[in-house]
mmCIF file of C-alpha atoms in Angstrom:
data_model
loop_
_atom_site.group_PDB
_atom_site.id
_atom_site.type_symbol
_atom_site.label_atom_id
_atom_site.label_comp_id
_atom_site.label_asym_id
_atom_site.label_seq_id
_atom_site.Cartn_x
_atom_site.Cartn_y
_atom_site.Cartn_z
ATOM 1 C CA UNK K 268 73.677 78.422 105.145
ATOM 2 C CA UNK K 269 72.928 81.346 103.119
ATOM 3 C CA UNK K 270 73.914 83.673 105.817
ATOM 4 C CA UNK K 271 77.140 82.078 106.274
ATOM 5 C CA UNK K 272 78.453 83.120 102.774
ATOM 6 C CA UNK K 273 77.547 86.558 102.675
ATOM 7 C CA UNK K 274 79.246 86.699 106.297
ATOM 8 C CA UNK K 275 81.947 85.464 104.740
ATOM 9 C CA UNK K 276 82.499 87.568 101.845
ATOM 10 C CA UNK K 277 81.399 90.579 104.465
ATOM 11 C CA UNK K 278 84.153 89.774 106.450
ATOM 12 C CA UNK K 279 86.614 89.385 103.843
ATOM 13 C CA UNK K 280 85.723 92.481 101.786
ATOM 14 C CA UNK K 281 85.294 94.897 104.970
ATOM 15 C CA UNK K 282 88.795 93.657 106.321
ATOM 16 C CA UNK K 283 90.193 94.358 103.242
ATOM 17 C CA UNK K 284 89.161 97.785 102.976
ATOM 18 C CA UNK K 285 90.460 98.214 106.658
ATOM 19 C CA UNK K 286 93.904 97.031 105.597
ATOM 20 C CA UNK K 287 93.520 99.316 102.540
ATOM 21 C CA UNK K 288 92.584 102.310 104.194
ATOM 22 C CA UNK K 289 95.869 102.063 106.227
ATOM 23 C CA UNK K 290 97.739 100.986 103.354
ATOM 24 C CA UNK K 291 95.817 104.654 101.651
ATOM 25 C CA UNK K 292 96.711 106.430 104.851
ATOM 26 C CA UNK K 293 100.860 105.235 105.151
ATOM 27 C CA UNK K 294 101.012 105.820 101.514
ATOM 28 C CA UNK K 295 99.398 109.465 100.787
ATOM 29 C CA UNK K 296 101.104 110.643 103.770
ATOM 30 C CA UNK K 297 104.449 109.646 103.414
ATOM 31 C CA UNK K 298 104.089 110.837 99.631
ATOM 32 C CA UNK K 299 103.215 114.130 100.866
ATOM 33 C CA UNK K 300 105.575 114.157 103.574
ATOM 34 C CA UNK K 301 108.371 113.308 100.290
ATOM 35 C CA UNK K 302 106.634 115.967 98.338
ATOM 36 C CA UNK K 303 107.768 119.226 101.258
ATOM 37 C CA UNK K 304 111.393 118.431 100.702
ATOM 38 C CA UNK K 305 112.703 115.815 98.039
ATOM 39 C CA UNK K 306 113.451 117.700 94.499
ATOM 40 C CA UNK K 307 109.896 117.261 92.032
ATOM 41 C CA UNK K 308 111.884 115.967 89.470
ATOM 42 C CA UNK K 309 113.412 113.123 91.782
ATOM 43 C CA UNK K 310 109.792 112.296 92.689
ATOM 44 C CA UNK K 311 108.684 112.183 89.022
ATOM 45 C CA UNK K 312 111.784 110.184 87.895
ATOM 46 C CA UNK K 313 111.483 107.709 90.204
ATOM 47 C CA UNK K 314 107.202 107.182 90.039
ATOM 48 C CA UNK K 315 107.658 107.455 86.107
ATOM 49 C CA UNK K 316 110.570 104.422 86.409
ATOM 50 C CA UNK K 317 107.619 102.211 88.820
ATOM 51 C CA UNK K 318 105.074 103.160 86.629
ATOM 52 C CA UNK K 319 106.612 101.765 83.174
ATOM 53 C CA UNK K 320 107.586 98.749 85.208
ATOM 54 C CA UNK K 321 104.529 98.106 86.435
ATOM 55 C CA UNK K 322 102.980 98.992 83.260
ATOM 56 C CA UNK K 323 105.058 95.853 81.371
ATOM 57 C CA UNK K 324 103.745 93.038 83.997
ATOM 58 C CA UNK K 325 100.101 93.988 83.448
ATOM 59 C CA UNK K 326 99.845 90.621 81.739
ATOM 60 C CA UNK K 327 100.136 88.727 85.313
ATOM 61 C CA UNK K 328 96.832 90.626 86.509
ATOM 62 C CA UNK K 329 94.408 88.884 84.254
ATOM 63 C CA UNK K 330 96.550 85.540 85.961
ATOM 64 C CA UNK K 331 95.251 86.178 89.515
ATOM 65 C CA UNK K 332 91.187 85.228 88.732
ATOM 66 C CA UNK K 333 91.713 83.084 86.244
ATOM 67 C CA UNK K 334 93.773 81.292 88.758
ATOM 68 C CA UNK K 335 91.406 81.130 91.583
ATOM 69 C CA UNK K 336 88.213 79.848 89.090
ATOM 70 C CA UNK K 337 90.395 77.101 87.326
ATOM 71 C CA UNK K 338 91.986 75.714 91.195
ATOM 72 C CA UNK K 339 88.151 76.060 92.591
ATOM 73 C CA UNK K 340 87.075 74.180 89.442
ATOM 74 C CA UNK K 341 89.789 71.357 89.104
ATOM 75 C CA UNK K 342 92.280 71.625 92.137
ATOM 76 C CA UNK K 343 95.032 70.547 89.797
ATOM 77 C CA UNK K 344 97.087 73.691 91.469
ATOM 78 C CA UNK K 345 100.727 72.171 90.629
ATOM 79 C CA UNK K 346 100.088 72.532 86.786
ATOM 80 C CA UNK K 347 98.358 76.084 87.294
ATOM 81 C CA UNK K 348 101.315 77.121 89.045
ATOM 82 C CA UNK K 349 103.659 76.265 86.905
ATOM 83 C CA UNK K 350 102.117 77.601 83.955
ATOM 84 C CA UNK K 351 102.249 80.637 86.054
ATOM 85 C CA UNK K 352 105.441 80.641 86.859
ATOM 86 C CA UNK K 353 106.627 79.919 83.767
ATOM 87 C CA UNK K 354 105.110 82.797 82.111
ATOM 88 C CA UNK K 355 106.311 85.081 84.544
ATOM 89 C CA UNK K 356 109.845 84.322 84.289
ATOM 90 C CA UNK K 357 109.071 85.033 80.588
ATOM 91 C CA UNK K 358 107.331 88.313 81.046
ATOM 92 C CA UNK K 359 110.574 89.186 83.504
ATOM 93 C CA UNK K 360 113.283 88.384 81.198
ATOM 94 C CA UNK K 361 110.828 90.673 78.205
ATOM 95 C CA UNK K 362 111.133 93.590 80.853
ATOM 96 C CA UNK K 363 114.998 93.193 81.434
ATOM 97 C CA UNK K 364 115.440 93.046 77.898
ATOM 98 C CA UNK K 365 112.801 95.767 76.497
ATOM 99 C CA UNK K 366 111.877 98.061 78.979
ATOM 100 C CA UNK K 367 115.305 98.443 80.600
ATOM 101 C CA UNK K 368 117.126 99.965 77.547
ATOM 102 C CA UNK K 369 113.391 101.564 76.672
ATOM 103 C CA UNK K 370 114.360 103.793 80.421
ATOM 104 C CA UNK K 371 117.330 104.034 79.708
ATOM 105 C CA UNK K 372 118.014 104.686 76.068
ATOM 106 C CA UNK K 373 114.274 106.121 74.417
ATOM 107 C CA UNK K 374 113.087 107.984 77.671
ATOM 108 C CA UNK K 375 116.732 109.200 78.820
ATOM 109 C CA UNK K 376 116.046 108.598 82.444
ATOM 110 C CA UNK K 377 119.364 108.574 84.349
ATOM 111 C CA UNK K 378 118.697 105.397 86.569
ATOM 112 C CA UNK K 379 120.898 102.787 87.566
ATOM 113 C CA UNK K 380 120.573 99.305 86.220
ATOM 114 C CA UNK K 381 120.630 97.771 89.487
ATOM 115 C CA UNK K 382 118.455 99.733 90.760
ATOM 116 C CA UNK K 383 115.961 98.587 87.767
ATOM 117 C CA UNK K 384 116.663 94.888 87.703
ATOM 118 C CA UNK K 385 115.888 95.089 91.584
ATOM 119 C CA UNK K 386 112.662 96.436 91.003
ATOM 120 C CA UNK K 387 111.833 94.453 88.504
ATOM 121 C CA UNK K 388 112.672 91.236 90.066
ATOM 122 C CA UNK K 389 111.374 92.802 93.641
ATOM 123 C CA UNK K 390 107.691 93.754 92.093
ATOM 124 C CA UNK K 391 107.906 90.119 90.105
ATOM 125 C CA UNK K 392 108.510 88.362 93.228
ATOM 126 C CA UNK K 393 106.000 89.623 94.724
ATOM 127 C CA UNK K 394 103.447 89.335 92.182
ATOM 128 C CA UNK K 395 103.972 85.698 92.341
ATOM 129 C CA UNK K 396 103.411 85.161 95.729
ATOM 130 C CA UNK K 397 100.254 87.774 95.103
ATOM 131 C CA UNK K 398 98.769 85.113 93.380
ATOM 132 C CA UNK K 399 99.477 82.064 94.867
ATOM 133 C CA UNK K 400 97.771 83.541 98.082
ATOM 134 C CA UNK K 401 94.786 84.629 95.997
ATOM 135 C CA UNK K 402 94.342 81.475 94.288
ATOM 136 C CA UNK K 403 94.243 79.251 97.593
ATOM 137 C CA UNK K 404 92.039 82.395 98.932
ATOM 138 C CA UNK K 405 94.224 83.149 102.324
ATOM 139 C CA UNK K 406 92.559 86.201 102.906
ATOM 140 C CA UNK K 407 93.769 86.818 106.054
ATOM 141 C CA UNK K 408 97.555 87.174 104.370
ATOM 142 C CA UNK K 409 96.289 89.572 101.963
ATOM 143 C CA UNK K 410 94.669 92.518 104.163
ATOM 144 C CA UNK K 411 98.298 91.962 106.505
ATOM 145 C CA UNK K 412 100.556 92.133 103.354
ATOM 146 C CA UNK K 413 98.003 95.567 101.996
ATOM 147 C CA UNK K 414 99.304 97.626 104.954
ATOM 148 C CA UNK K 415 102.587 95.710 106.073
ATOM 149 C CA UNK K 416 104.225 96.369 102.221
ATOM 150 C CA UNK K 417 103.990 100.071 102.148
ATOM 151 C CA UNK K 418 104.779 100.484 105.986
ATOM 152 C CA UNK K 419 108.362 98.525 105.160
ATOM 153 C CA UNK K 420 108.963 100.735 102.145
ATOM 154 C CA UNK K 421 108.719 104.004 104.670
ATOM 155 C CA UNK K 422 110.743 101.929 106.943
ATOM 156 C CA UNK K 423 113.469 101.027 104.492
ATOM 157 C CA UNK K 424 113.318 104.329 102.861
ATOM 158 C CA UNK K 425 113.898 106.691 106.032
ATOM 159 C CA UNK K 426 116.730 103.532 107.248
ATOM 160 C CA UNK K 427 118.365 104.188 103.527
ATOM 161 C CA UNK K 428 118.591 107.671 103.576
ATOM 162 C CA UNK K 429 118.988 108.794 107.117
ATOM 163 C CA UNK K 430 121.140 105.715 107.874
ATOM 164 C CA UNK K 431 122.752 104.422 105.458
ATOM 165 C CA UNK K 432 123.235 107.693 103.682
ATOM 166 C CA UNK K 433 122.077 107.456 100.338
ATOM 167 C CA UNK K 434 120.148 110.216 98.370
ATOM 168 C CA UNK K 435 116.386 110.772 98.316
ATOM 169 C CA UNK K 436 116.075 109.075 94.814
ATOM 170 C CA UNK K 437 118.637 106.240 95.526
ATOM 171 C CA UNK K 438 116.618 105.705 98.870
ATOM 172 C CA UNK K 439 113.176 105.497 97.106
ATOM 173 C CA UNK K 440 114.350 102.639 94.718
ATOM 174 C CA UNK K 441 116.001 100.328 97.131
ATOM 175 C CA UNK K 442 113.445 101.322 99.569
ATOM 176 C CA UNK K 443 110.679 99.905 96.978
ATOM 177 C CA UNK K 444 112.948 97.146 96.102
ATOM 178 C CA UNK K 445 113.467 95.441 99.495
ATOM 179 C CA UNK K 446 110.350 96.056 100.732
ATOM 180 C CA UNK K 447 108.837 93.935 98.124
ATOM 181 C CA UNK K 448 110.646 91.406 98.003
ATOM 182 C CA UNK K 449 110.265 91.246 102.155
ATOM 183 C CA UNK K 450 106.631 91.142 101.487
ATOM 184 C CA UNK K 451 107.009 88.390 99.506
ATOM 185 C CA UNK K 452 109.161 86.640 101.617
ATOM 186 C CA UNK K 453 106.522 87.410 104.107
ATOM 187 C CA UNK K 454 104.121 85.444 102.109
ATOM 188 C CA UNK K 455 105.874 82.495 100.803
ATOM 189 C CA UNK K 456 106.505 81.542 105.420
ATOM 190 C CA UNK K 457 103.082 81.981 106.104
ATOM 191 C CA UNK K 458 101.718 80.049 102.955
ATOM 192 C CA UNK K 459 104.175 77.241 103.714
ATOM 193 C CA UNK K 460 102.341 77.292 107.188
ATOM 194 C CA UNK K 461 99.406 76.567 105.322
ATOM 195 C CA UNK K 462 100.186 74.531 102.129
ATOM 196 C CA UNK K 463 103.918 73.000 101.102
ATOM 197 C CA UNK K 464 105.389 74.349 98.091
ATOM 198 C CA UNK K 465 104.895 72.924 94.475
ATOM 199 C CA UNK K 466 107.714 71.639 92.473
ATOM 200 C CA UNK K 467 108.748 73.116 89.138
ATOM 201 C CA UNK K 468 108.016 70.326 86.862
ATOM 202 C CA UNK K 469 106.522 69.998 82.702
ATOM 203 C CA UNK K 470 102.969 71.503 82.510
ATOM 204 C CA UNK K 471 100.017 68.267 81.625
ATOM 205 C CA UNK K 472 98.410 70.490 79.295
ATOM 206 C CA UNK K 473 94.700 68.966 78.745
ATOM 207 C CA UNK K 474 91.479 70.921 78.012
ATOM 208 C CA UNK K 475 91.171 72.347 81.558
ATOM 209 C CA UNK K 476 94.930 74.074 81.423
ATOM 210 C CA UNK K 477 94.029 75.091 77.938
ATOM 211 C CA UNK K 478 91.217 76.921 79.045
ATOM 212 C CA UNK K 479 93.001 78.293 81.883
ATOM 213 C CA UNK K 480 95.455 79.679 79.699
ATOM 214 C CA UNK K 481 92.457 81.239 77.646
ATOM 215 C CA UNK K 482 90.923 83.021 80.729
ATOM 216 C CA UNK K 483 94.234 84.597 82.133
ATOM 217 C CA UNK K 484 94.460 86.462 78.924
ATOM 218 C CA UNK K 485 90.980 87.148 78.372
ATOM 219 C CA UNK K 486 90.924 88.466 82.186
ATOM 220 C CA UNK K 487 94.447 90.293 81.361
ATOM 221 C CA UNK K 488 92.296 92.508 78.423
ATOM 222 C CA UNK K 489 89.831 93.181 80.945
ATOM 223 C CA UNK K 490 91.747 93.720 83.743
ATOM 224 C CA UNK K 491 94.719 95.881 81.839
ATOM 225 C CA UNK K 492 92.255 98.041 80.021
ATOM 226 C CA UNK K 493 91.264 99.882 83.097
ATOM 227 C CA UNK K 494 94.799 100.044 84.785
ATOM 228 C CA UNK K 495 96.494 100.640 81.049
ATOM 229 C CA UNK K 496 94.192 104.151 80.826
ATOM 230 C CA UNK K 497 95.831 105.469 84.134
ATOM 231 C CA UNK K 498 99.404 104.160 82.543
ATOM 232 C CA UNK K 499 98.804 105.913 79.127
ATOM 233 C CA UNK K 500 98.130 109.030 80.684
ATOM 234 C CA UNK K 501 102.139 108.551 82.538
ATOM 235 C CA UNK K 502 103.599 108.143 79.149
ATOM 236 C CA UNK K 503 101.653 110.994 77.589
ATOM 237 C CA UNK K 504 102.761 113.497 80.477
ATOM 238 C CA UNK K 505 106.363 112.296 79.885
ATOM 239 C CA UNK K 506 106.028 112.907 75.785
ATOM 240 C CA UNK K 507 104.317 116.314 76.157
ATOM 241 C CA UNK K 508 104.805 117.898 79.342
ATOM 242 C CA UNK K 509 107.744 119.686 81.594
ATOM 243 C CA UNK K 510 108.686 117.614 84.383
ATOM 244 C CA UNK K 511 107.237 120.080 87.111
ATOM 245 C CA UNK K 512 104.444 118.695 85.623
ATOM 246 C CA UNK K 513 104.619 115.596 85.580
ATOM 247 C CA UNK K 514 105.620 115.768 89.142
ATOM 248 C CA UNK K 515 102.360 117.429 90.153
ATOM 249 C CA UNK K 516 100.527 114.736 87.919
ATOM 250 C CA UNK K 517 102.294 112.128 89.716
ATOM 251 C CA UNK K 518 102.073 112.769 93.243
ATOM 252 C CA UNK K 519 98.908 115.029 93.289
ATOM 253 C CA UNK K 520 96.607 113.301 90.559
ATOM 254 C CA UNK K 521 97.409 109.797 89.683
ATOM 255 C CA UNK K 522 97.073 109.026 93.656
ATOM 256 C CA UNK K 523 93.524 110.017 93.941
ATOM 257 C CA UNK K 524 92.818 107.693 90.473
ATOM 258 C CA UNK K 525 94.842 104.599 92.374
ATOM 259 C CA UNK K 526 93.598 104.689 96.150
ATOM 260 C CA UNK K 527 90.158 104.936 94.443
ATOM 261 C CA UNK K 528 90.396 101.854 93.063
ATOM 262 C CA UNK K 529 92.576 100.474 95.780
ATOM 263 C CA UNK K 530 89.846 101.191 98.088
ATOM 264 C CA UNK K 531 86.516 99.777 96.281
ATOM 265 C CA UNK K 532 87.300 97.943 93.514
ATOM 266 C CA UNK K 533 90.354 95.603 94.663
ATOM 267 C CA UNK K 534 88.244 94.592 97.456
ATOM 268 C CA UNK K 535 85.495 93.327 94.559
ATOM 269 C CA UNK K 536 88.276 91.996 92.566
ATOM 270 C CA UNK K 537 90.055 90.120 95.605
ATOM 271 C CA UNK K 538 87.232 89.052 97.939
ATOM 272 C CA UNK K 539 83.862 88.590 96.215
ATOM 273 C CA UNK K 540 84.802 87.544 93.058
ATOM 274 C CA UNK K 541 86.702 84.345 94.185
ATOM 275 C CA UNK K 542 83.798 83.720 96.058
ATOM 276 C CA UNK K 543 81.259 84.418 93.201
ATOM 277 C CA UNK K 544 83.340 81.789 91.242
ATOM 278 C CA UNK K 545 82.969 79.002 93.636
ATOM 279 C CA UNK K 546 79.162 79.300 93.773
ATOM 280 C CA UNK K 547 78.863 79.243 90.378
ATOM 281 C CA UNK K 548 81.073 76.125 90.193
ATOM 282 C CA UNK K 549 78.927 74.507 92.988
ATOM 283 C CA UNK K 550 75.247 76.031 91.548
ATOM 284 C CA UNK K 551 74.558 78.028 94.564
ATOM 285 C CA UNK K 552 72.567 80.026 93.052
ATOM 286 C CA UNK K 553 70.258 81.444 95.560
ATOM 287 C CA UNK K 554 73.882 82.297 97.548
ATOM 288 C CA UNK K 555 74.695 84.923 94.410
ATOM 289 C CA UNK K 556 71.702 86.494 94.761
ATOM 290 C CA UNK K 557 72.568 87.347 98.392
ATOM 291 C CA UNK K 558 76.444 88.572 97.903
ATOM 292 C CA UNK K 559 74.650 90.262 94.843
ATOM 293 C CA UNK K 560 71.805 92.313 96.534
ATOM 294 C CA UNK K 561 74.851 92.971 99.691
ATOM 295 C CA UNK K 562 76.820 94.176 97.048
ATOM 296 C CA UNK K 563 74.757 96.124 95.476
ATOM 297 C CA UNK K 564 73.437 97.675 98.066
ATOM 298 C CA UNK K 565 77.039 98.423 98.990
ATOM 299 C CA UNK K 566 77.807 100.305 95.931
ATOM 300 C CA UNK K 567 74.516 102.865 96.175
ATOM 301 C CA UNK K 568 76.060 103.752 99.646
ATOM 302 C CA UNK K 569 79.318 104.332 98.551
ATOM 303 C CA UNK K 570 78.330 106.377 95.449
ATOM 304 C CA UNK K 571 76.270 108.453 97.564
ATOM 305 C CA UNK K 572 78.831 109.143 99.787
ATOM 306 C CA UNK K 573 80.839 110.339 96.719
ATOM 307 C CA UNK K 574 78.210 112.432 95.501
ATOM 308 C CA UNK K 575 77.970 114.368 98.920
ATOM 309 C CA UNK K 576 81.129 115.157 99.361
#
């Protein structure tokens, strides 16, 4: 019995570090591959542009746990979801509205507004479905959507510029853009193969959707901290710093920061955690101590791999 749970979470975690070391690999190469002939300033204008987006739905991350304790604790999953999706329609419409002209107008980047609203409503869309797979813990769907999302965006990006025609930077965005919101399409067939869809309906808020509601944002302080350091230091290059620079900060630097965490603490955040929670819910206590001691002893061999090399 015990055994069975930390083979579990083994399995989990180690595929998922699989499917993010070829996510690491397709990514890092094709951004070096980008950085031998596209224009450093194209490369930093268009990061910068994902980067600010990304930075304004930090407020769904603290969602994704919160969401996977509260359905393991209750299984009420249409009123999670809802409350879910309503907030993220919100948090969509407060990025159209504020960070849009904030690109466009404060920063004087010279992007299109499609291409924006795309990748706003591309990275949204697939956030949601993110989440919905997390909280019913389809971990197989996860490690195939780590690799297959940046493999499309290669795809889409060499089919929109050698193809279709359109410039490096036009290329990148509506590479991004469709690409996500493949993925998510992706995800929303192959959860309907395993659970229907929920209908949008009035939330029943009671103490357990209050509390829910409490968690995602405490988990959203936690969370954002970490990622919002990495963020600040994008909008402090962009303030103080030529934009040679900020393309070596971009596609040099901030890479190493995000496949680091990509690689070992996702895996935490996606695999054992979810499992951690059910446990506790169920009082298998003895269980924790044997994902802890794995994990653990995990972490010693990965920092001493870090510390040779």
């Amino acid at each position: 019995m015990h055994s069975q749970s930390v083979t579990k979470v083994k399995k989990a975690f180690l595929s998922g570090i699989w499917a993010t070391l070829i996510s690491i690999a397709i990514g890092f190469t094709f951004k070096i591959w980008l950085a031998g002939w596209v224009a450093k300033a194209d490369l930093a204008l268009f990061h910068t542009v994902v980067d600010i987006i990304s930075l304004s739905m930090i407020l769904m991350t603290g969602f994704r746990s919160s969401m996977v304790v509260t359905y393991s604790q209750t299984k009420n999953d249409i009123d999670i979801i809802n409350i879910f999706r309503f907030t993220l329609i919100f948090v969509v419409l407060m990025t159209w509205g504020g960070v849009i002209p904030y690109i466009k107008h404060s920063l004087d980047i010279g992007v299109e507004y499609l291409q924006l609203v795309g990748i706003i409503f591309g990275l949204g869309l697939k956030l949601y479905f993110t989440n919905l797979v997390a909280m019913y813990r389809l971990y197989d769907i996860t490690n195939r959507t780590t690799w297959l999302d940046p493999a499309l965006n290669v795809a889409l990006f060499l089919f929109a510029y050698y193809i279709a025609g359109f410039s490096a930077l036009t290329a990148l965005f509506y590479g991004l853009t469709i690409s996500s919101l493949i993925t998510a399409l992706y995800m929303y067939i192959s959860r309907r193969k395993e659970i229907s869809t929920l209908p949008i309906k009035p939330v029943q808020l009671n103490s357990d959707m209050y509390g829910y509601v409490k968690k995602s944002f405490t988990a959203t302080l936690e969370a954002g901290a970490s990622i919002l350091m990495i963020y600040i230091a994008v909008l402090l290059t962009i303030r103080y710093f030529s934009v040679d620079e900020l393309g070596d900060f971009q596609v040099v630097v901030r890479p190493v920061f995000t496949y680091m965490t990509m690689l070992f603490v996702f895996p935490i955040y996606r695999f054992v955690l979810p499992e951690l929670s059910v446990k506790v819910r169920n009082g298998e206590f003895s269980e924790i101590q044997l994902i802890r001691r794995w994990v653990f002893k995990l972490s010693f061999i990965v920092s001493g791999a870090f510390f040779l090399t």
